[in-house]
Amino acid sequence: MHLPTKSSYLTKTLQRFSIVRCTLVSLAVFLLSISSSAQTCPANIDFEQGSFNGWTCYVGNTASVSGENVISLVNNNGPSADRHKLYAANTGELDPFGNFPVTCPNGSGYSVKLGNNMGGGEAEGISYEFTIPANQNYYSLIYYYAVVFEAPNHRVSEQPRMEIEVMNLTDNVPIECASFTFIASGSSLPGFQYSNNAVDTTSVLYKTWSPVSVDLSGNAGKRIRLFFKTADCTFRKHFGYAYIDVNTECSGSFTGATYCPDDTAINVVGPYGFQHYTWYDSSMTNILGNQQILNLSPPPPAGTTVAVKVEPYAGYGCSQVFYALLKDTLSVQANAGFDALICNKTGAQIGTRPTPGLVYSWSPSAGLSSAASSNPTANPDSNTTYIVKTTSSGGGCLARDTVAVRTSIINNAMQVIGRTDWCITQNDSAILQVQPTEKIQWVKNNLPINGAINPKYRVTSTGNYHAVLTNRDGCSLSTADQPINIEIPTRPMAYPVQYAVVNYPLTLKARTFGQTVQWNPPLNLNNPNTVSPIFNGVRDQLYTITITTRGGCITVDTQLVKAIKQVEVFVPTAFTPNSDGKNDLLRPILLGIKETRYFRIYNRWGQVVFESKDPAQGWNGRLNGQPASMQTLVWMYEGLGLDNRIYNQKGTTILMR
C-alpha cells in the first residue's frame, strides 16, 4: 500500500482545513488489545504515579523552512516547570478558552500541560515507549483530545500546531494512519466552536474532549513510541499548548464485548473518533448497525464474532475493520475505596475511577456529589457508611462494597483580647485565644514558637500570628493570620525654616508616618489637622506638630515660619568644598520661592559644571569626579515665587581651596 509522505499529507489536510494559530490540546490515552484476556498497562503511561516516570520530556523551537514547518526538540532530562506541568484531577481548573476541565473527564487522576501561553517560537514534546505483547496481533491505541486554536492570518507552515506521531521503532517506520497534525480554522474540523475569549482581535477555536482510536494491529512484539508535540507560531508571537492525560484502563476487547451471563442486553462500543461506523456479522455480509455503539438485546451466544468497519474524518486516518469476540465471562468487582476522615466539611473522594461498561449506584445519596458516579465526592453532615452497587451496563454481575466516612469539626476561630496596634511606651499588649483542643501550636511569621502550646498566647513582638489546631480525630486546621504591630516612637525633629511672603499663602508639610497630625497653635492655618496646612500671615510663627501613630506613639516636631515682605534669592559669594562640613555646597538660599526652574553654574570657560531643579542639592565643587580648581564662577537662577511671579537672577561666586 502506498503511504503518503509528510508533505503530501499536510497538503491534503490543509486543502480541507484553513489556517489557525495556536493549539491547546488535551489528550487521554489508553491501550485496547483485542484478545482473550485483559492486558497490563505499561507503567505510568497514565501519569497515575503523579510524575513523569517513563516519559521523556523535550523542549525546543519551531521554524518555517522552505514552506515546511520544522519542530526541533532536544531531551530536557526531565520536565521544565513552565512547559511540562502535572495537574491533579481535583484542581477544578477550566481551560480559559473552551471552558472545559484541564483534566480529562474520564476519571483519571492526573493530566499534563504541555507548553504555555507565552509564545516565543517555543516547541515542547513528551514521548513514551512500550512493547506490544508478542501474542497480540490485534492491538489498538485510544487517546482523548481537546484542541484550542487561535486563528491569525499566517501561512500554513507558520501556524502553531499539535502533532501526534506513532512510530514502530523496531522497524523504524512511522504508523501513518495513527499519526496526525492538527492545523485548522473556521468550523471545518468536526466539533469545533468559536470561543468567547479572544486574544487581542484574533478569534479562538476550540474542541472539547474527544476520543480517537488508532490501529496498531500486526505489530505484535514491536517497540512502539507515542510522541505528542506542540509548537508556537514561527513569528514567535502566538502560542500553542496541550493537556495530556493517559487513561489507566487496558481492556482485552471492545467495551461490552465481554459481558455477564445474566445480562439482558449488551452495548458493544466501537473505536472512538471516526465519522462513520458499519457493524457486520462475522461473514461481513449482514449489517447489524451503523452507530458507534451496537446494542444487542438479548445478547447473542458466547463466542459470537462481530465486526465494525470505520471511516475516518477526511485527512485523519485510514479506513479499518475491527473485530470483537463476544464472551459471557465478565466479572465485576465493586470498589468503594478507602475509609475517609473529613475535616471541617472539606469533602473526600470515595470509590475508584470508572471502568467503561459498568454502572454505579450509591446509597444513601445524601452528602454525595453524584450517586451515579464511580468516584463521587462525599461530604455528609455526620458519620456515614456508604454502599456502592456495581453492575455491567446490561444489569448483570451485581457486586457491592462499603466505605465508612467520618466527619470532624475544629473550631478555628481566634479571639483577640486587647489592641492589635500599640506603642511600646504604653506597656500594652495583645492576647490571642483559641478554643482548647488536643494539640495547639502558635506560629509567628510561619515559624513555630517554642513552647507556645496553650489556648492563650501573649504577643510581645511585631509579626503575623496564627495557631495550628489538631483534634483527637486527627484533623488539623490553622486559624487565620493575625498581624500584630508594636511601634517604637519616632524621634522628633526641627523642620527647615520656611519663608512666607506677606499676604501670599504658603503650603507647609509635616512628616507622614502618623495616623493623625495636630499643628499648634492653629493661628494663620487653614486646617491645623492635616499634614499640609496652608499658612497665610504677616508675622513669624513657631509651630509644634504633634504626630500620633495608629499604635499611639507620639512625636512632636517643630516648624518655624518667617514672614517676609518680598521674594528674595541669595547665593553665597564664595564657598569652600573641602568636606569639613562647612560651606561645602554652592546652592541658592530662597525666601518666598515655591518652585525652582533651574540653578546653573558656569566655569571660567563658559562650561556648565552644575545644573539642578532641586535647590537643596547644590554643587560640591567636583567636575567629572575630580576637584575643580580655584576660580570665579557664574551662576544663573530662575524660580516661581509665592506671588506667582518669575524671578531671574545671576551673579558670581569664588571657589576657594
XYZ file of C-alpha atoms in Angstrom:
657
model
C 0.000 0.000 0.000
C 1.316 3.470 -0.837
C 1.799 5.602 2.270
C 1.533 9.386 1.868
C 4.622 11.481 2.549
C 4.569 14.138 5.257
C 4.464 16.875 2.634
C 1.574 15.317 0.679
C -0.268 14.589 3.919
C -0.037 18.187 5.093
C -1.065 19.442 1.660
C -4.078 17.159 1.606
C -5.016 18.150 5.141
C -4.631 21.854 4.549
C -6.801 21.735 1.444
C -9.597 20.778 3.775
C -8.794 22.983 6.734
C -7.936 26.669 6.743
C -5.244 28.427 8.705
C -5.077 28.746 12.501
C -2.814 29.972 15.112
C -2.291 28.319 18.387
C -3.008 24.883 19.646
C -4.053 23.765 23.000
C -4.557 20.032 23.047
C -5.665 17.716 25.744
C -5.186 14.031 25.250
C -6.021 10.940 27.188
C -4.545 7.646 26.077
C -5.231 4.051 26.937
C -4.380 0.743 25.290
C -7.005 -1.628 23.966
C -5.867 -5.054 22.775
C -8.405 -7.358 21.197
C -7.627 -10.723 22.709
C -8.925 -13.279 25.128
C -7.577 -11.607 28.257
C -7.021 -8.098 29.623
C -3.544 -6.644 29.277
C -1.461 -4.873 31.903
C -0.886 -1.210 31.077
C 2.715 -0.006 30.724
C 3.979 1.544 33.963
C 2.865 5.157 34.458
C 1.632 5.604 30.897
C -1.374 7.121 32.691
C 0.700 9.519 34.893
C -1.077 7.963 37.894
C 2.203 7.873 39.827
C 1.830 11.644 39.887
C 5.093 12.033 37.969
C 6.716 11.847 34.533
C 8.350 8.473 35.241
C 8.680 6.543 31.969
C 8.069 9.648 29.854
C 10.734 11.686 28.063
C 10.268 15.466 28.125
C 11.535 17.705 25.316
C 11.908 21.448 24.693
C 12.893 23.271 21.534
C 11.620 25.659 18.893
C 9.726 25.852 15.626
C 10.537 27.450 12.278
C 9.211 27.691 8.741
C 11.863 26.345 6.354
C 11.222 26.419 2.593
C 7.482 26.314 3.129
C 7.617 23.426 5.628
C 7.109 23.642 9.377
C 10.051 22.177 11.281
C 9.842 21.381 15.007
C 13.277 20.926 16.609
C 13.310 19.261 20.038
C 16.000 18.112 22.479
C 15.730 15.887 25.549
C 15.248 18.147 28.571
C 16.264 15.387 31.032
C 13.016 15.825 32.914
C 10.092 18.254 32.937
C 10.527 22.007 32.585
C 8.489 23.803 35.237
C 6.771 26.199 32.829
C 6.434 23.802 29.869
C 5.578 20.385 31.393
C 3.095 20.772 34.232
C 1.259 17.993 36.089
C -2.348 18.639 37.178
C -4.325 16.610 39.717
C -7.942 15.869 38.861
C -9.337 17.759 41.867
C -7.979 21.180 40.832
C -11.314 22.193 39.294
C -9.468 24.428 36.819
C -11.060 25.104 33.433
C -9.434 25.952 30.146
C -9.786 29.740 29.671
C -10.837 29.401 26.005
C -13.014 26.288 25.825
C -14.183 26.334 29.453
C -13.611 22.570 29.711
C -11.678 20.917 32.588
C -7.904 20.804 32.192
C -8.004 17.173 33.315
C -9.770 14.668 31.088
C -13.251 13.895 32.478
C -12.689 10.139 32.226
C -11.930 9.573 35.902
C -8.141 9.527 35.696
C -6.180 11.203 38.447
C -3.613 13.293 36.559
C -3.170 15.314 33.379
C -0.136 17.061 31.919
C 0.023 20.549 30.474
C 2.430 20.672 27.553
C 3.657 24.187 26.699
C 2.473 27.605 27.885
C 0.794 30.785 26.661
C 3.952 32.895 26.369
C 4.658 32.446 22.650
C 8.268 32.973 21.664
C 8.511 30.321 18.955
C 8.748 27.568 21.572
C 8.038 23.892 20.995
C 7.527 21.106 23.533
C 7.066 17.362 23.463
C 6.639 14.230 25.547
C 7.116 10.652 24.381
C 6.507 7.177 25.778
C 7.878 3.858 24.523
C 6.357 0.405 25.089
C 6.418 -3.050 23.515
C 3.252 -4.714 22.213
C 2.975 -8.258 23.662
C 4.333 -10.893 21.297
C 0.980 -12.727 21.032
C -1.139 -9.620 20.385
C -1.636 -9.321 16.623
C -4.742 -7.153 17.160
C -3.842 -4.029 19.111
C -5.431 -0.579 19.233
C -4.478 2.727 20.824
C -7.149 5.143 22.019
C -6.472 8.750 23.000
C -8.735 11.596 24.046
C -8.051 15.151 22.944
C -9.472 18.631 23.318
C -7.987 21.234 20.995
C -7.928 25.042 21.051
C -6.673 27.137 18.127
C -6.065 30.848 17.820
C -6.509 31.913 14.213
C -4.196 34.669 12.921
C -3.580 35.388 9.263
C -0.461 33.207 8.828
C 0.636 30.811 6.125
C 0.297 27.104 6.825
C 3.946 26.461 7.657
C 3.931 29.382 10.109
C 0.957 28.216 12.182
C 1.091 26.803 15.706
C 0.205 23.128 15.765
C -0.262 19.874 17.639
C 1.422 16.789 16.188
C 0.750 13.182 17.197
C 3.356 10.755 15.935
C 3.212 6.964 16.381
C 6.414 5.153 15.396
C 7.334 1.487 15.009
C 10.849 1.730 16.440
C 11.641 -1.933 15.794
C 11.337 -1.469 12.030
C 11.995 2.306 12.112
C 8.796 3.124 10.198
C 6.005 5.552 11.095
C 2.484 4.229 11.515
C 0.939 6.713 9.125
C -2.723 6.073 9.865
C -2.074 6.742 13.555
C -0.096 9.996 13.105
C -1.854 13.352 12.814
C -1.085 17.071 12.565
C -3.803 19.389 13.941
C -3.878 22.651 11.970
C -7.348 24.101 11.412
C -9.514 27.206 11.397
C -13.149 28.048 10.942
C -15.612 25.310 11.753
C -14.241 22.877 9.170
C -12.996 20.359 11.729
C -15.874 18.397 13.278
C -16.934 19.572 16.708
C -15.091 22.913 16.711
C -16.647 26.059 18.145
C -15.660 29.701 18.486
C -14.519 30.779 21.937
C -15.936 33.866 23.619
C -12.454 34.632 24.939
C -10.432 36.006 22.020
C -6.801 37.110 22.217
C -6.469 40.746 21.131
C -8.562 40.787 17.930
C -7.792 37.180 16.960
C -10.621 34.654 17.190
C -10.118 31.361 19.018
C -11.487 27.935 18.112
C -11.779 25.015 20.479
C -12.941 21.416 20.558
C -13.905 19.765 23.839
C -12.686 16.338 24.909
C -12.977 13.704 22.188
C -11.604 10.144 21.979
C -9.770 8.716 18.956
C -8.717 5.131 18.178
C -5.753 4.121 16.011
C -4.913 0.648 14.775
C -1.610 -0.966 15.817
C -2.583 -4.438 14.639
C 0.112 -6.545 13.017
C 2.824 -5.135 15.281
C 2.998 -7.921 17.886
C 6.343 -7.825 19.698
C 7.242 -4.447 18.181
C 8.615 -1.467 20.105
C 6.196 1.492 19.756
C 6.760 5.166 20.549
C 3.985 7.687 21.194
C 5.117 11.278 20.602
C 2.981 14.333 21.364
C 4.286 17.742 20.259
C 3.070 21.331 20.470
C 4.567 24.441 18.890
C 4.005 28.201 18.785
C 3.703 30.092 15.535
C 7.003 30.731 13.777
C 6.642 34.518 14.192
C 7.233 33.971 17.951
C 4.021 35.788 18.901
C 1.263 33.190 19.056
C 1.322 30.305 21.486
C 0.298 26.654 21.443
C -0.004 24.264 24.376
C -1.591 20.946 25.317
C -3.043 18.917 28.155
C -2.206 15.210 28.043
C -3.978 12.630 30.163
C -3.496 8.878 29.919
C -6.307 6.557 30.965
C -5.307 3.536 33.034
C -7.927 1.206 31.539
C -6.363 -1.512 29.362
C -9.072 -3.770 28.041
C -8.852 -7.172 26.346
C -11.725 -6.319 23.996
C -14.173 -3.637 22.994
C -16.199 -2.308 25.878
C -19.228 -4.581 26.120
C -17.674 -7.439 24.144
C -17.157 -9.293 27.408
C -20.465 -9.399 29.254
C -22.133 -11.009 32.244
C -24.051 -14.303 31.914
C -27.122 -12.652 33.476
C -27.075 -9.500 31.283
C -30.335 -8.816 29.473
C -28.624 -6.704 26.808
C -25.142 -5.628 25.827
C -23.729 -2.480 24.231
C -20.577 -3.128 22.208
C -18.665 0.161 21.839
C -16.630 0.575 18.666
C -13.366 2.522 18.342
C -13.581 6.248 19.003
C -13.087 9.227 16.733
C -14.389 8.027 13.364
C -17.018 9.643 11.180
C -18.945 6.524 10.096
C -19.476 3.052 11.613
C -20.939 -0.056 9.993
C -21.393 -3.234 12.072
C -21.445 -6.694 10.430
C -21.702 -10.276 11.462
C -18.574 -12.419 11.166
C -19.241 -13.098 7.477
C -19.215 -9.347 6.715
C -22.499 -9.814 4.801
C -25.257 -8.838 7.248
C -25.326 -5.253 8.572
C -26.135 -5.111 12.297
C -25.953 -1.355 12.908
C -24.465 1.981 11.809
C -23.692 3.790 15.086
C -20.571 3.675 17.260
C -22.481 1.616 19.853
C -24.044 -1.668 18.787
C -26.954 -2.716 21.006
C -27.683 -6.442 21.154
C -30.771 -7.479 23.091
C -30.850 -10.208 24.110
C -27.107 -10.974 23.948
C -26.109 -13.478 21.245
C -24.479 -16.764 22.255
C -20.999 -16.559 23.752
C -18.330 -16.990 21.068
C -20.143 -14.864 18.508
C -17.870 -12.555 16.482
C -18.960 -9.158 15.215
C -17.021 -6.711 13.046
C -17.144 -2.951 12.621
C -15.864 -1.027 9.617
C -14.866 2.542 10.478
C -14.376 5.515 8.158
C -12.283 8.454 9.484
C -12.888 12.153 9.028
C -11.216 13.363 5.829
C -7.456 13.578 6.275
C -7.431 11.984 9.742
C -6.610 8.298 9.494
C -7.485 5.293 7.380
C -10.488 3.032 6.867
C -10.208 -0.003 9.139
C -12.077 -3.105 10.243
C -12.083 -4.158 13.912
C -13.345 -7.478 15.256
C -14.873 -8.264 18.627
C -15.300 -11.735 20.099
C -18.329 -11.758 22.421
C -17.853 -13.753 25.630
C -20.022 -14.098 28.732
C -17.057 -14.202 31.141
C -17.209 -10.705 32.577
C -16.581 -10.490 36.336
C -17.485 -7.296 38.168
C -15.967 -6.177 41.452
C -17.294 -3.235 43.430
C -14.771 -0.857 44.999
C -15.999 1.782 47.419
C -12.458 2.997 48.164
C -10.725 3.554 51.481
C -12.420 4.767 54.665
C -12.149 8.549 54.884
C -11.951 11.308 57.500
C -13.457 14.669 56.533
C -12.280 17.715 58.457
C -14.462 20.845 58.580
C -16.647 19.834 55.635
C -13.763 19.782 53.114
C -15.082 16.647 51.415
C -13.329 13.438 50.360
C -13.402 11.399 47.166
C -14.536 7.803 47.609
C -14.824 4.895 45.207
C -12.462 4.403 42.290
C -12.032 5.564 38.722
C -14.767 4.410 36.328
C -14.469 1.332 34.150
C -16.176 1.599 30.746
C -19.257 -0.584 30.529
C -20.014 -0.588 34.262
C -22.848 1.181 36.071
C -22.590 2.560 39.620
C -25.210 3.350 42.263
C -24.502 4.693 45.784
C -26.729 4.699 48.836
C -27.553 6.723 50.769
C -27.240 9.559 48.290
C -27.158 12.296 50.966
C -23.853 14.150 51.017
C -22.637 12.797 47.653
C -21.801 14.899 44.610
C -23.357 12.192 42.410
C -24.961 8.901 43.405
C -24.315 7.514 39.914
C -20.582 8.271 39.755
C -17.869 5.684 40.332
C -15.879 8.135 42.467
C -18.157 10.811 43.947
C -17.119 13.425 46.483
C -18.595 12.675 49.902
C -19.392 15.495 52.314
C -22.015 14.197 54.790
C -23.188 16.102 57.861
C -22.385 13.162 60.139
C -20.569 9.829 60.118
C -21.990 7.764 57.242
C -21.434 4.307 55.776
C -21.941 4.324 52.016
C -22.717 1.281 49.853
C -21.850 1.152 46.159
C -23.632 -1.265 43.835
C -21.781 -2.046 40.617
C -23.234 -3.880 37.619
C -22.497 -4.229 33.936
C -24.442 -1.938 31.620
C -26.696 -4.899 30.888
C -27.707 -5.128 34.544
C -25.809 -8.316 35.432
C -22.904 -9.213 37.742
C -24.227 -7.235 40.728
C -21.478 -6.504 43.310
C -21.427 -4.387 46.484
C -18.824 -2.704 48.641
C -18.950 -0.308 51.606
C -16.881 2.600 52.854
C -17.046 4.488 56.171
C -16.820 8.274 56.067
C -16.237 10.080 59.361
C -16.732 13.806 59.886
C -14.942 16.041 62.347
C -15.132 19.766 63.071
C -12.432 22.012 64.549
C -13.369 25.481 65.767
C -10.554 27.528 64.265
C -11.872 30.930 65.325
C -9.313 33.188 67.005
C -10.184 35.874 69.562
C -8.027 38.966 70.027
C -8.032 40.466 73.513
C -6.579 43.977 73.574
C -5.263 46.109 70.722
C -3.552 44.791 67.600
C -1.514 48.022 67.347
C 0.129 49.758 70.295
C 3.171 51.803 71.252
C 5.927 50.112 73.213
C 5.945 53.004 75.697
C 2.346 52.276 76.705
C 3.080 48.870 78.287
C 0.072 47.492 76.417
C -0.250 44.012 74.866
C -2.482 41.701 72.845
C -3.624 38.223 73.849
C -4.607 35.706 71.181
C -7.002 32.958 72.226
C -8.449 29.795 70.619
C -10.754 27.071 71.848
C -8.991 24.207 73.714
C -8.265 21.128 71.602
C -5.976 18.100 71.633
C -2.915 19.961 70.309
C -2.145 23.658 69.791
C 0.931 25.231 68.230
C 1.287 29.004 67.906
C 3.172 30.263 64.862
C 4.848 33.624 64.162
C 5.751 34.570 60.590
C 5.261 30.900 59.563
C 7.730 29.620 62.172
C 6.565 27.653 65.263
C 7.016 29.480 68.565
C 8.915 27.274 71.005
C 6.734 26.324 73.968
C 3.651 28.217 72.747
C 1.127 25.360 73.037
C -1.646 26.781 75.247
C -5.058 28.172 74.207
C -3.850 31.710 75.095
C -0.735 33.414 73.778
C 0.527 36.855 74.875
C 2.181 38.727 71.995
C 5.392 40.620 72.782
C 6.789 41.434 69.325
C 5.568 42.584 65.914
C 4.612 39.822 63.469
C 1.892 37.725 61.824
C 0.458 35.104 64.183
C -1.757 32.055 63.799
C -2.362 28.774 65.595
C -2.324 25.239 64.180
C -5.052 23.166 65.881
C -5.240 19.362 65.919
C -8.118 17.376 67.438
C -8.390 13.782 68.660
C -9.760 12.594 65.316
C -6.545 13.653 63.608
C -7.927 16.725 61.867
C -5.539 19.662 61.678
C -6.547 23.208 60.803
C -4.971 26.659 61.070
C -6.603 29.863 62.212
C -6.487 32.947 60.059
C -3.342 35.080 60.276
C -3.486 37.952 62.759
C -0.979 40.797 62.294
C 0.229 42.467 65.492
C 2.146 45.764 65.283
C 4.177 47.066 68.245
C 5.511 50.511 67.400
C 8.593 52.398 68.564
C 8.284 56.221 68.803
C 9.949 58.265 66.049
C 12.461 60.854 67.236
C 11.282 64.485 66.947
C 12.911 66.932 64.554
C 13.001 70.636 63.739
C 11.999 71.335 60.139
C 13.974 73.810 57.988
C 12.780 77.398 58.324
C 10.051 78.308 55.840
C 9.787 81.870 54.457
C 6.309 83.187 53.683
C 5.689 86.372 51.685
C 3.175 88.579 53.460
C -0.348 88.176 52.054
C 0.639 85.147 49.917
C -0.301 81.577 51.010
C 2.493 79.085 51.764
C 1.926 75.324 51.973
C 3.650 73.710 54.940
C 4.342 69.970 55.212
C 4.669 67.620 58.173
C 6.085 64.092 58.188
C 3.632 61.399 57.068
C 4.289 58.382 59.313
C 1.383 59.056 61.683
C -2.340 58.477 61.691
C -3.247 61.961 62.986
C -1.476 65.351 62.867
C -2.122 68.403 65.065
C -0.488 71.825 64.392
C -0.385 74.131 67.408
C -1.210 76.950 67.710
C -3.703 76.880 64.840
C -3.055 80.585 64.061
C -2.899 81.543 60.360
C -3.515 77.947 59.199
C -6.456 76.875 57.054
C -6.575 73.392 58.673
C -4.369 72.528 61.682
C -5.305 68.821 61.476
C -3.743 67.987 58.102
C -0.245 67.039 57.005
C -0.098 70.006 54.588
C -1.844 73.082 56.024
C -1.691 76.466 54.249
C -0.096 79.390 56.135
C -1.212 82.962 55.427
C 0.020 85.514 57.931
C 2.026 88.691 58.463
C 4.132 87.654 61.468
C 6.676 84.960 62.280
C 5.197 81.871 63.901
C 6.682 78.791 65.604
C 4.508 75.671 65.397
C 4.613 72.350 67.202
C 3.376 69.394 65.161
C 2.024 66.501 67.230
C 2.054 63.292 65.166
C 0.206 60.270 66.602
C 0.589 56.818 65.059
C -2.049 54.088 64.819
C -0.477 52.344 67.787
C -0.498 55.510 69.904
C 3.164 56.593 69.679
C 3.508 60.411 69.856
C 6.205 62.537 68.206
C 6.349 66.342 68.470
C 8.142 68.185 65.655
C 8.664 71.958 65.260
C 8.318 74.306 62.313
C 9.392 77.996 62.267
C 7.710 80.198 59.649
C 9.217 83.638 58.962
C 7.113 86.313 57.295
C 8.946 88.411 54.683
C 7.808 91.387 52.652
C 9.181 90.256 49.287
C 10.654 87.284 47.434
C 14.446 87.092 47.597
C 17.154 84.779 46.255
C 20.647 84.709 47.802
C 23.707 82.812 46.587
C 26.967 82.911 48.631
C 29.808 84.945 47.055
C 32.268 82.171 47.933
C 32.311 78.517 49.043
C 34.964 76.064 50.232
C 34.261 72.449 49.095
C 36.839 70.817 51.386
C 34.467 68.337 53.107
C 34.782 69.981 56.510
C 31.009 70.211 56.830
C 31.033 73.994 56.492
C 30.107 75.804 53.285
C 30.860 72.691 51.201
C 27.990 73.150 48.706
C 27.123 76.038 46.454
C 23.351 76.401 46.426
C 20.742 79.176 46.497
C 19.074 80.438 49.642
C 15.444 81.028 48.771
C 12.964 83.267 50.513
C 9.386 83.038 49.230
C 10.144 80.734 46.279
C 7.757 77.828 45.733
C 9.341 76.307 42.611
C 12.884 76.347 41.232
C 13.001 76.209 37.437
C 16.807 75.882 37.289
C 20.039 76.723 39.090
C 23.098 76.651 36.775
C 26.784 77.183 37.451
C 29.334 78.023 34.703
C 33.148 77.846 34.951
C 35.566 80.424 33.537
C 35.319 78.890 30.043
C 31.511 79.053 29.966
C 31.082 75.323 30.569
C 28.034 74.244 32.613
C 29.513 72.435 35.616
C 26.260 72.016 37.538
C 22.502 72.268 36.900
C 19.553 71.280 39.104
C 15.914 71.997 39.859
C 16.413 70.982 43.485
C 17.652 73.964 45.492
C 18.774 71.680 48.315
C 21.124 69.666 46.104
C 23.879 72.166 45.402
C 27.278 71.715 43.712
C 30.139 70.013 45.580
C 32.934 71.623 43.547
C 33.774 68.495 41.523
C 33.787 68.144 37.750
C 33.825 64.691 36.140
C 34.613 63.239 39.544
C 37.677 65.449 40.048
C 38.017 68.588 42.260
C 37.668 71.752 40.196
C 40.440 74.334 40.511
C 40.116 77.579 42.413
C 38.260 80.054 40.167
C 35.440 82.540 39.790
C 32.128 81.002 38.751
C 28.993 82.481 37.194
C 25.573 81.299 38.387
C 22.081 81.815 36.994
C 18.769 81.136 38.743
C 15.107 81.089 37.716
C 12.207 80.328 40.034
C 8.497 80.873 40.691
C 7.651 82.944 43.735
C 4.767 82.585 46.138
C 3.330 85.628 44.410
C 3.286 83.607 41.146
C 5.904 85.849 39.540
C 9.014 84.561 37.716
C 12.316 85.569 39.325
C 15.570 85.559 37.331
C 18.905 86.338 38.949
C 22.590 85.847 38.196
C 25.868 86.547 39.891
C 29.396 85.318 40.626
C 30.886 83.084 43.300
C 34.508 82.261 44.106
C 35.500 78.604 44.531
C 38.185 78.611 47.205
C 40.611 75.761 48.067
